[in-house]
Short mmCIF file of C-alpha atoms and ligand atoms in Angstrom, two decimals:
data_model
loop_
_atom_site.label_atom_id
_atom_site.label_comp_id
_atom_site.label_asym_id
_atom_site.label_seq_id
_atom_site.Cartn_x
_atom_site.Cartn_y
_atom_site.Cartn_z
CA MET A 1 -27.32 31.97 9.78
CA LEU A 2 -27.12 28.62 11.56
CA SER A 3 -23.81 26.75 11.51
CA VAL A 4 -22.40 23.57 12.99
CA VAL A 5 -19.55 24.85 15.14
CA VAL A 6 -16.96 22.63 16.83
CA ASP A 7 -15.84 24.88 19.71
CA SER A 8 -13.21 22.53 21.08
CA PRO A 9 -12.64 18.76 21.00
CA ASN A 10 -15.89 16.88 21.80
CA SER A 11 -17.90 20.09 21.99
CA MET A 12 -20.20 20.87 19.06
CA ALA A 13 -23.26 23.10 18.70
CA VAL A 14 -25.66 24.31 16.03
CA ARG A 15 -25.53 28.02 16.55
CA GLU A 16 -26.49 31.39 15.06
CA VAL A 17 -23.34 33.08 13.68
CA PRO A 18 -22.88 36.21 11.53
CA LEU A 19 -23.41 35.80 7.79
CA PRO A 20 -19.95 35.82 6.16
CA VAL A 21 -19.20 38.43 3.47
CA PRO A 22 -17.34 37.18 0.38
CA ALA A 23 -13.87 38.70 -0.06
CA ALA A 24 -12.54 39.64 -3.51
CA GLY A 25 -12.50 36.55 -5.69
CA GLU A 26 -14.91 34.68 -3.42
CA VAL A 27 -18.54 33.62 -3.67
CA ARG A 28 -21.09 32.99 -0.95
CA VAL A 29 -22.81 29.64 -1.29
CA ARG A 30 -26.22 28.76 0.19
CA VAL A 31 -25.58 25.14 1.20
CA ARG A 32 -28.09 22.40 0.27
CA TYR A 33 -26.41 19.14 1.30
CA ALA A 34 -23.13 18.33 3.03
CA GLY A 35 -21.55 14.89 3.50
CA ILE A 36 -20.17 13.72 6.82
CA CYS A 37 -16.63 12.36 6.41
CA GLY A 38 -14.52 10.32 8.83
CA SER A 39 -12.23 13.32 9.06
CA ASP A 40 -15.11 15.45 10.43
CA LEU A 41 -15.45 12.92 13.25
CA HIS A 42 -11.69 13.17 13.83
CA ILE A 43 -11.90 16.96 14.11
CA PHE A 44 -14.86 16.65 16.50
CA HIS A 45 -12.83 14.30 18.72
CA GLY A 46 -9.68 16.42 18.59
CA LYS A 47 -7.74 13.87 16.55
CA ASN A 48 -6.78 16.14 13.66
CA PRO A 49 -3.51 17.92 14.53
CA PHE A 50 -3.96 20.55 11.77
CA VAL A 51 -7.33 21.98 12.80
CA THR A 52 -7.79 25.13 14.84
CA TYR A 53 -10.88 25.74 17.02
CA PRO A 54 -13.55 27.02 17.00
CA ARG A 55 -14.29 25.77 13.51
CA ILE A 56 -17.33 25.38 11.24
CA ILE A 57 -16.46 21.98 9.77
CA GLY A 58 -17.53 20.20 6.56
CA HIS A 59 -15.63 19.82 3.29
CA GLU A 60 -18.10 17.88 1.12
CA PHE A 61 -20.98 20.08 0.05
CA VAL A 62 -23.15 21.46 -2.70
CA GLY A 63 -25.13 24.66 -2.83
CA ARG A 64 -26.08 27.66 -4.89
CA ILE A 65 -24.04 30.82 -5.40
CA GLU A 66 -26.16 33.67 -4.06
CA THR A 67 -23.64 36.51 -3.64
CA ILE A 68 -20.32 37.26 -5.33
CA GLY A 69 -17.29 39.21 -4.13
CA ALA A 70 -15.34 41.81 -6.10
CA GLY A 71 -13.84 40.61 -9.36
CA VAL A 72 -16.11 37.57 -9.74
CA ASP A 73 -18.05 37.15 -12.99
CA ALA A 74 -21.73 38.03 -12.39
CA GLU A 75 -22.72 35.04 -14.54
CA ARG A 76 -21.84 32.85 -11.60
CA LEU A 77 -24.81 34.07 -9.57
CA GLY A 78 -27.40 31.34 -9.21
CA GLN A 79 -25.10 28.51 -10.27
CA THR A 80 -25.31 25.24 -8.36
CA VAL A 81 -21.77 24.36 -7.35
CA ALA A 82 -19.75 21.62 -5.66
CA VAL A 83 -16.79 23.01 -3.76
CA ASP A 84 -13.26 21.62 -3.90
CA PRO A 85 -11.89 22.09 -0.35
CA VAL A 86 -8.23 22.37 -1.47
CA ILE A 87 -6.73 25.88 -1.48
CA SER A 88 -3.04 26.17 -2.39
CA CYS A 89 -0.41 28.92 -2.64
CA GLY A 90 0.46 28.32 -6.30
CA ARG A 91 4.15 29.11 -5.78
CA CYS A 92 5.80 26.34 -3.68
CA HIS A 93 7.57 23.32 -5.16
CA ALA A 94 4.51 21.04 -4.97
CA CYS A 95 2.26 23.66 -6.58
CA SER A 96 4.80 24.40 -9.30
CA ILE A 97 4.87 20.74 -10.39
CA GLY A 98 1.08 20.38 -10.39
CA ARG A 99 0.65 18.81 -6.96
CA ARG A 100 -1.34 21.57 -5.29
CA ASN A 101 -3.08 19.18 -2.88
CA VAL A 102 0.17 18.84 -0.93
CA CYS A 103 0.98 22.57 -1.06
CA ARG A 104 3.41 23.68 1.63
CA ASP A 105 0.82 26.21 2.81
CA LEU A 106 -2.22 24.03 2.21
CA THR A 107 -5.57 25.37 3.37
CA VAL A 108 -8.48 22.93 3.48
CA ILE A 109 -12.01 24.32 3.67
CA GLY A 110 -13.69 22.87 6.76
CA VAL A 111 -10.33 22.21 8.44
CA HIS A 112 -8.16 25.33 8.30
CA ARG A 113 -10.99 27.73 7.46
CA ASP A 114 -14.75 27.54 7.90
CA GLY A 115 -16.55 24.92 5.87
CA GLY A 116 -19.88 23.69 4.61
CA PHE A 117 -21.79 22.51 7.69
CA SER A 118 -23.50 25.87 7.59
CA GLN A 119 -26.42 27.52 5.86
CA TYR A 120 -23.93 29.78 4.07
CA VAL A 121 -20.19 29.58 3.39
CA CYS A 122 -17.75 31.81 1.50
CA VAL A 123 -15.25 30.06 -0.77
CA PRO A 124 -12.88 31.11 -3.57
CA ALA A 125 -14.84 31.28 -6.84
CA ASP A 126 -12.22 29.05 -8.49
CA ASN A 127 -13.00 26.28 -5.98
CA ALA A 128 -16.71 26.30 -6.83
CA TYR A 129 -17.40 23.98 -9.78
CA ARG A 130 -20.67 24.37 -11.67
CA ILE A 131 -22.95 21.34 -11.51
CA PRO A 132 -25.09 20.64 -14.61
CA VAL A 133 -28.86 20.71 -13.90
CA GLU A 134 -29.26 17.01 -14.69
CA ILE A 135 -27.11 15.99 -11.69
CA ALA A 136 -29.06 15.67 -8.42
CA ASP A 137 -27.94 17.77 -5.45
CA THR A 138 -27.51 14.66 -3.31
CA CYS A 139 -25.02 13.30 -5.88
CA ALA A 140 -23.21 16.61 -6.30
CA ALA A 141 -22.76 16.86 -2.53
CA ILE A 142 -20.26 14.01 -2.62
CA VAL A 143 -18.11 14.85 -5.61
CA GLU A 144 -15.28 15.29 -3.09
CA PRO A 145 -14.95 11.65 -1.94
CA PHE A 146 -15.03 10.55 -5.60
CA ALA A 147 -12.31 13.11 -6.30
CA VAL A 148 -10.29 11.40 -3.57
CA ALA A 149 -10.70 8.11 -5.44
CA ALA A 150 -9.86 9.74 -8.77
CA ASN A 151 -6.73 11.18 -7.23
CA ALA A 152 -5.66 7.79 -5.88
CA THR A 153 -6.13 6.08 -9.25
CA SER A 154 -4.30 8.92 -10.97
CA ARG A 155 -1.39 8.44 -8.56
CA THR A 156 -1.16 4.67 -9.16
CA GLY A 157 -2.27 4.64 -12.79
CA VAL A 158 -4.73 1.98 -13.95
CA LEU A 159 -3.82 -0.51 -16.70
CA PRO A 160 -6.40 -2.51 -18.67
CA SER A 161 -4.66 -5.70 -17.51
CA ASP A 162 -4.74 -4.77 -13.81
CA ILE A 163 -6.34 -7.02 -11.21
CA ALA A 164 -7.21 -4.74 -8.31
CA LEU A 165 -7.80 -5.37 -4.62
CA ILE A 166 -9.44 -2.78 -2.36
CA TYR A 167 -9.19 -3.09 1.41
CA GLY A 168 -12.29 -1.66 3.06
CA ALA A 169 -15.81 -1.05 1.76
CA GLY A 170 -16.34 2.31 3.46
CA THR A 171 -16.73 5.54 1.52
CA VAL A 172 -13.15 5.53 0.20
CA GLY A 173 -13.23 1.86 -0.82
CA LEU A 174 -16.64 2.12 -2.49
CA THR A 175 -15.74 5.25 -4.45
CA LEU A 176 -12.54 3.52 -5.60
CA LEU A 177 -14.56 0.45 -6.55
CA GLN A 178 -16.89 2.51 -8.74
CA VAL A 179 -13.99 4.27 -10.45
CA LEU A 180 -12.06 1.04 -11.09
CA LYS A 181 -15.06 -0.98 -12.29
CA ARG A 182 -17.23 1.60 -14.02
CA VAL A 183 -14.68 4.04 -15.42
CA TYR A 184 -11.76 1.70 -16.12
CA GLY A 185 -13.69 -1.56 -16.45
CA ILE A 186 -11.12 -3.72 -14.69
CA ARG A 187 -11.57 -6.68 -12.35
CA ALA A 188 -11.56 -5.34 -8.78
CA PHE A 189 -11.88 -7.34 -5.58
CA ILE A 190 -13.07 -5.65 -2.42
CA THR A 191 -12.79 -6.95 1.12
CA ASP A 192 -14.43 -5.97 4.40
CA ARG A 193 -15.69 -7.62 7.58
CA LEU A 194 -19.17 -6.08 7.56
CA GLU A 195 -21.80 -7.83 5.45
CA GLU A 196 -23.82 -4.60 5.09
CA ARG A 197 -20.79 -2.89 3.54
CA LEU A 198 -20.21 -5.79 1.17
CA GLN A 199 -23.86 -5.42 0.14
CA LEU A 200 -23.12 -1.78 -0.75
CA ALA A 201 -20.10 -3.00 -2.75
CA ARG A 202 -22.43 -5.17 -4.82
CA ALA A 203 -24.67 -2.15 -5.43
CA CYS A 204 -21.58 -0.21 -6.51
CA GLY A 205 -20.81 -2.78 -9.20
CA ALA A 206 -18.78 -5.56 -7.58
CA LEU A 207 -19.52 -8.98 -9.06
CA GLU A 208 -20.43 -11.72 -6.59
CA ASP A 209 -17.00 -13.37 -6.76
CA GLU A 210 -15.23 -10.01 -6.39
CA VAL A 211 -16.62 -9.57 -2.87
CA ILE A 212 -14.49 -11.11 -0.11
CA ASP A 213 -15.82 -11.31 3.45
CA ALA A 214 -12.64 -11.11 5.53
CA SER A 215 -14.49 -12.39 8.59
CA ILE A 216 -15.03 -15.69 6.73
CA GLU A 217 -12.14 -16.09 4.28
CA ARG A 218 -8.41 -15.42 4.54
CA LEU A 219 -7.32 -13.13 1.74
CA PRO A 220 -4.48 -15.11 0.12
CA GLU A 221 -6.68 -18.22 -0.15
CA ALA A 222 -9.73 -16.21 -1.20
CA LEU A 223 -7.79 -14.68 -4.11
CA ALA A 224 -6.23 -18.01 -5.12
CA ARG A 225 -9.70 -19.62 -5.07
CA ARG A 226 -10.89 -16.89 -7.44
CA GLY A 227 -8.10 -17.61 -9.91
CA VAL A 228 -5.83 -14.67 -9.09
CA ASP A 229 -2.46 -16.04 -10.08
CA GLY A 230 0.55 -14.23 -8.64
CA GLY A 231 -1.32 -11.60 -6.63
CA PRO A 232 -3.19 -8.38 -7.40
CA THR A 233 -1.30 -5.90 -9.56
CA LEU A 234 -3.04 -2.87 -8.05
CA ILE A 235 -3.94 -2.61 -4.35
CA PHE A 236 -5.62 0.20 -2.40
CA ASP A 237 -5.56 0.42 1.35
CA ALA A 238 -8.78 2.27 2.11
CA VAL A 239 -8.68 1.26 5.77
CA GLY A 240 -5.35 2.57 6.99
CA TYR A 241 -4.30 -0.06 9.52
CA PRO A 242 -0.52 -0.61 9.56
CA ALA A 243 -0.96 -4.40 9.23
CA ILE A 244 -2.89 -3.97 5.97
CA LEU A 245 0.02 -2.22 4.26
CA GLU A 246 2.27 -5.04 5.47
CA GLU A 247 -0.07 -7.66 3.96
CA ALA A 248 -0.51 -5.65 0.75
CA VAL A 249 3.26 -5.59 0.20
CA LYS A 250 3.35 -9.39 0.60
CA LEU A 251 0.33 -10.02 -1.64
CA ALA A 252 1.16 -7.64 -4.50
CA ALA A 253 2.27 -9.07 -7.84
CA PRO A 254 5.69 -8.14 -9.24
CA ALA A 255 5.61 -4.59 -10.69
CA GLY A 256 2.48 -3.95 -8.60
CA ARG A 257 1.37 -0.57 -7.26
CA ILE A 258 -0.13 0.10 -3.87
CA GLY A 259 -2.27 3.17 -3.24
CA VAL A 260 -1.90 4.38 0.35
CA LEU A 261 -4.70 6.59 1.70
CA GLY A 262 -4.58 5.98 5.45
CA PHE A 263 -3.53 8.46 8.12
CA SER A 264 -2.29 6.08 10.81
CA SER A 265 0.65 7.36 12.83
CA GLU A 266 1.59 3.79 13.81
CA PRO A 267 4.57 2.42 11.84
CA SER A 268 4.13 -0.46 9.38
CA ALA A 269 6.67 -3.29 9.45
CA ILE A 270 7.28 -3.37 5.70
CA VAL A 271 10.03 -5.68 4.44
CA GLN A 272 12.36 -3.80 2.08
CA ALA A 273 13.28 -6.96 0.19
CA GLU A 274 9.61 -7.49 -0.79
CA LEU A 275 9.49 -3.99 -2.25
CA THR A 276 12.76 -4.34 -4.12
CA LYS A 277 12.38 -7.93 -5.25
CA LYS A 278 9.04 -7.12 -6.90
CA GLU A 279 9.90 -3.47 -7.65
CA LEU A 280 6.65 -2.33 -6.05
CA THR A 281 5.44 1.26 -6.16
CA LEU A 282 3.85 2.78 -3.06
CA ALA A 283 1.74 5.72 -4.19
CA ALA A 284 0.46 7.85 -1.33
CA SER A 285 -2.59 9.97 -2.10
CA ARG A 286 -4.03 12.88 -0.14
CA LEU A 287 -7.25 14.82 -0.82
CA ASN A 288 -7.44 15.55 -4.56
CA CYS A 289 -5.54 17.52 -7.14
CA ALA A 290 -8.02 19.36 -9.39
CA MET A 291 -10.13 16.23 -9.95
CA PHE A 292 -13.57 17.88 -9.64
CA PRO A 293 -14.13 18.48 -13.40
CA GLN A 294 -13.27 14.84 -14.13
CA VAL A 295 -15.63 13.49 -11.46
CA ILE A 296 -18.48 15.80 -12.50
CA GLU A 297 -18.06 14.58 -16.08
CA TRP A 298 -18.13 10.93 -14.93
CA ILE A 299 -21.33 11.53 -12.94
CA GLY A 300 -22.90 13.36 -15.90
CA ARG A 301 -22.15 10.39 -18.17
CA GLY A 302 -23.61 7.95 -15.64
CA LEU A 303 -20.27 6.20 -15.21
CA ILE A 304 -20.29 6.63 -11.47
CA GLU A 305 -23.39 6.73 -9.27
CA PRO A 306 -22.83 8.54 -5.96
CA GLU A 307 -26.33 7.70 -4.70
CA HIS A 308 -25.26 4.09 -4.02
CA ILE A 309 -23.11 5.11 -1.08
CA VAL A 310 -25.61 7.51 0.52
CA THR A 311 -27.39 5.72 3.38
CA HIS A 312 -28.92 8.63 5.32
CA LYS A 313 -30.18 12.20 4.93
CA ILE A 314 -30.53 13.99 8.26
CA ASP A 315 -31.59 17.56 9.01
CA PHE A 316 -28.42 19.50 9.85
CA ARG A 317 -29.92 20.65 13.18
CA GLN A 318 -29.73 16.96 14.19
CA VAL A 319 -25.99 16.82 13.50
CA ALA A 320 -25.25 15.28 16.92
CA GLN A 321 -27.57 12.35 16.14
CA ALA A 322 -26.01 12.08 12.66
CA PHE A 323 -22.53 11.79 14.17
CA GLU A 324 -23.81 9.22 16.64
CA GLN A 325 -25.35 7.24 13.78
CA ALA A 326 -22.02 7.25 11.92
CA GLU A 327 -20.01 6.21 14.95
CA GLN A 328 -22.31 3.81 16.78
CA ARG A 329 -23.81 2.01 13.78
CA PRO A 330 -21.05 1.91 11.13
CA ALA A 331 -22.41 -1.22 9.44
CA GLU A 332 -25.62 0.50 8.39
CA SER A 333 -24.19 4.00 7.80
CA CYS A 334 -21.96 4.78 4.88
CA LYS A 335 -22.30 8.34 3.59
CA ILE A 336 -24.61 10.47 5.71
CA LEU A 337 -25.79 13.76 4.19
CA LEU A 338 -26.72 16.74 6.32
CA ASP A 339 -29.80 18.32 4.78
CA PHE A 340 -29.92 22.14 4.73
CA THR A 341 -32.91 22.41 2.38
CA ALA A 342 -35.63 22.46 5.05
CA MET A 343 -35.07 26.11 6.00
MN1 LIG B 401 -14.05 13.69 2.71
#
């Protein structure tokens, strides 16, 4: 089979590798589409401290179960599945309190073990969620980023009275926007500096006055002008710059919650008194905790529409060009899907 292998930082090849054999409890999936995530670019450039090389990357993918390992129900053969990349031990403190995504011995498919940028991949059967026939493969391929958004909103909670602010209209911001607006139906502002991204935000359901171009307007004034009295009650940092968390803490309304999704290793200069005075909650969110069934249900009901964030489909053998597209032309590229259906 052909796989996208990152041999070492900045060295990637599409190469023939042996077909993997599913272990007990695993299934082998014939991949159809796989989404390129910012974290794949980080692994490629050697900026993910957890990854080991060589590695077949990719943690957002859909495909069809074509072989099963011992102990797996034969009914699963032929199912179209989206794969949750989170594998946990089930015994540590985090797992025992239902927080398996931060398991002490966390294994992430495409990071710690081989992933979905491959014609075939073996995964635990329990991680492979059946996709109903009415959901398109291109939508099912990116259940994972929506599960990230669902996890973040589950961590912060969403109240009907919330006024939300999302920093960043990339994949994370746009998935959050869809969840907040289409699932919860609350007012949600989104800010970015790229007009093309703000255009995607409109397609994802942002009203005209909910879109704030940060290259034109300063945020405090922009919110005041739009009648937000006392600051947003729910803020998500989907960018991850230290200065954004600092601003979010200043802007948040009393009793506000801030969802933190960034991975910056630079410290933020957060003022304790702002946190305490307003009794703010900082809710960090990583990956997702068993959110796939919820997201698949939302897609099935038409509440969220993954296709709005997909900007490109590129044959997986052109993965180098796909990465270049993502990195060199970020304004025009949001979610890029690698297409494995041609062969
Ligand atoms: Mn991802």
